[in-house]
Amino acid sequence: MRIILEFDLEDIKVTVFKMDDKISVKYEWNLLEQTLKFRDGSTIQSANDAKKFSENQILNLKSIFEKMNEMRWIGINEMINHSHQEWDEII
């Protein structure tokens, strides 16, 4: 797998990979990642196609990242609230 393009889309880092006949587009934001894979024959066949796709989908990408971030914090808070540590009694 090799990197064929890297760019920033507002505050999202985008990396486009190519391996054999498949293109993968990885989006990174706030320690979260989304990866979309496209097989040969799809409309995404080049780095330029991946960039156009990403630019057209920016609002959807941001929405998914916001949902992922919300899920992460809800999960962390639930773990914190449900963890009851018992301490040894000190005499």
Short mmCIF file of C-alpha atoms in Angstrom, two decimals:
data_model
loop_
_atom_site.label_atom_id
_atom_site.label_comp_id
_atom_site.label_asym_id
_atom_site.label_seq_id
_atom_site.Cartn_x
_atom_site.Cartn_y
_atom_site.Cartn_z
CA MET A 1 0.00 0.00 0.00
CA ARG A 2 1.37 3.40 -0.89
CA ILE A 3 0.28 6.96 -0.14
CA ILE A 4 -0.74 8.78 -3.30
CA LEU A 5 -2.07 12.00 -1.74
CA GLU A 6 -2.23 13.84 1.58
CA PHE A 7 -4.14 17.06 2.20
CA ASP A 8 -6.09 18.95 4.83
CA LEU A 9 -9.80 19.41 4.42
CA GLU A 10 -10.54 22.20 6.86
CA ASP A 11 -9.50 20.59 10.18
CA ILE A 12 -9.61 17.00 8.87
CA LYS A 13 -6.41 15.30 7.69
CA VAL A 14 -6.98 13.20 4.57
CA THR A 15 -4.66 10.46 3.33
CA VAL A 16 -5.32 8.58 0.10
CA PHE A 17 -3.77 5.12 -0.30
CA LYS A 18 -3.55 2.83 -3.32
CA MET A 19 -3.02 -0.91 -3.21
CA ASP A 20 -3.48 -3.03 -6.31
CA ASP A 21 -6.84 -1.93 -7.73
CA LYS A 22 -8.22 -0.47 -4.50
CA ILE A 23 -8.15 3.10 -3.21
CA SER A 24 -8.61 3.83 0.50
CA VAL A 25 -9.31 7.28 1.87
CA LYS A 26 -8.54 7.83 5.55
CA TYR A 27 -9.93 10.84 7.42
CA GLU A 28 -8.46 11.84 10.80
CA TRP A 29 -9.85 14.34 13.30
CA ASN A 30 -9.45 14.70 17.06
CA LEU A 31 -7.89 11.22 17.52
CA LEU A 32 -10.74 9.65 15.52
CA GLU A 33 -10.50 7.97 12.11
CA GLN A 34 -12.83 7.04 9.27
CA THR A 35 -11.66 4.99 6.31
CA LEU A 36 -13.56 4.44 3.08
CA LYS A 37 -12.43 1.84 0.56
CA PHE A 38 -13.20 1.88 -3.14
CA ARG A 39 -12.66 -1.05 -5.49
CA ASP A 40 -11.62 -0.84 -9.10
CA GLY A 41 -14.58 0.09 -11.25
CA SER A 42 -16.06 2.51 -8.73
CA THR A 43 -16.15 6.21 -9.47
CA ILE A 44 -13.08 6.75 -7.25
CA GLN A 45 -10.15 5.69 -9.42
CA SER A 46 -7.51 8.35 -8.75
CA ALA A 47 -6.16 10.71 -6.11
CA ASN A 48 -8.02 13.55 -7.80
CA ASP A 49 -11.31 11.60 -7.65
CA ALA A 50 -10.75 10.95 -3.93
CA LYS A 51 -10.09 14.65 -3.30
CA LYS A 52 -13.26 15.73 -5.16
CA PHE A 53 -15.30 13.10 -3.29
CA SER A 54 -13.91 14.31 0.05
CA GLU A 55 -14.62 17.95 -0.71
CA ASN A 56 -18.20 17.10 -1.69
CA GLN A 57 -18.75 15.03 1.48
CA ILE A 58 -17.23 17.42 4.06
CA LEU A 59 -20.52 18.04 5.87
CA ASN A 60 -21.26 14.31 6.13
CA LEU A 61 -17.72 13.59 7.33
CA LYS A 62 -17.98 16.26 10.04
CA SER A 63 -21.37 14.95 11.15
CA ILE A 64 -20.03 11.41 11.51
CA PHE A 65 -16.98 12.63 13.42
CA GLU A 66 -19.22 14.62 15.78
CA LYS A 67 -21.32 11.50 16.44
CA MET A 68 -18.20 9.41 17.00
CA ASN A 69 -16.82 12.00 19.43
CA GLU A 70 -20.12 12.14 21.32
CA MET A 71 -20.22 8.34 21.55
CA ARG A 72 -16.64 8.28 22.84
CA TRP A 73 -17.38 10.77 25.64
CA ILE A 74 -20.66 9.11 26.60
CA GLY A 75 -18.85 5.77 26.86
CA ILE A 76 -16.01 7.23 28.92
CA ASN A 77 -18.43 8.98 31.29
CA GLU A 78 -20.46 5.79 31.73
CA MET A 79 -17.31 3.87 32.60
CA ILE A 80 -16.28 6.53 35.13
CA ASN A 81 -19.73 6.65 36.74
CA HIS A 82 -20.02 2.86 36.98
CA SER A 83 -16.59 2.16 38.34
CA HIS A 84 -16.69 2.01 42.11
CA GLN A 85 -13.30 1.46 43.58
CA GLU A 86 -13.23 0.01 47.01
CA TRP A 87 -10.40 1.11 49.21
CA ASP A 88 -8.89 -0.87 52.00
CA GLU A 89 -9.82 0.44 55.41
CA ILE A 90 -6.86 2.07 57.09
CA ILE A 91 -6.82 1.68 60.85
#
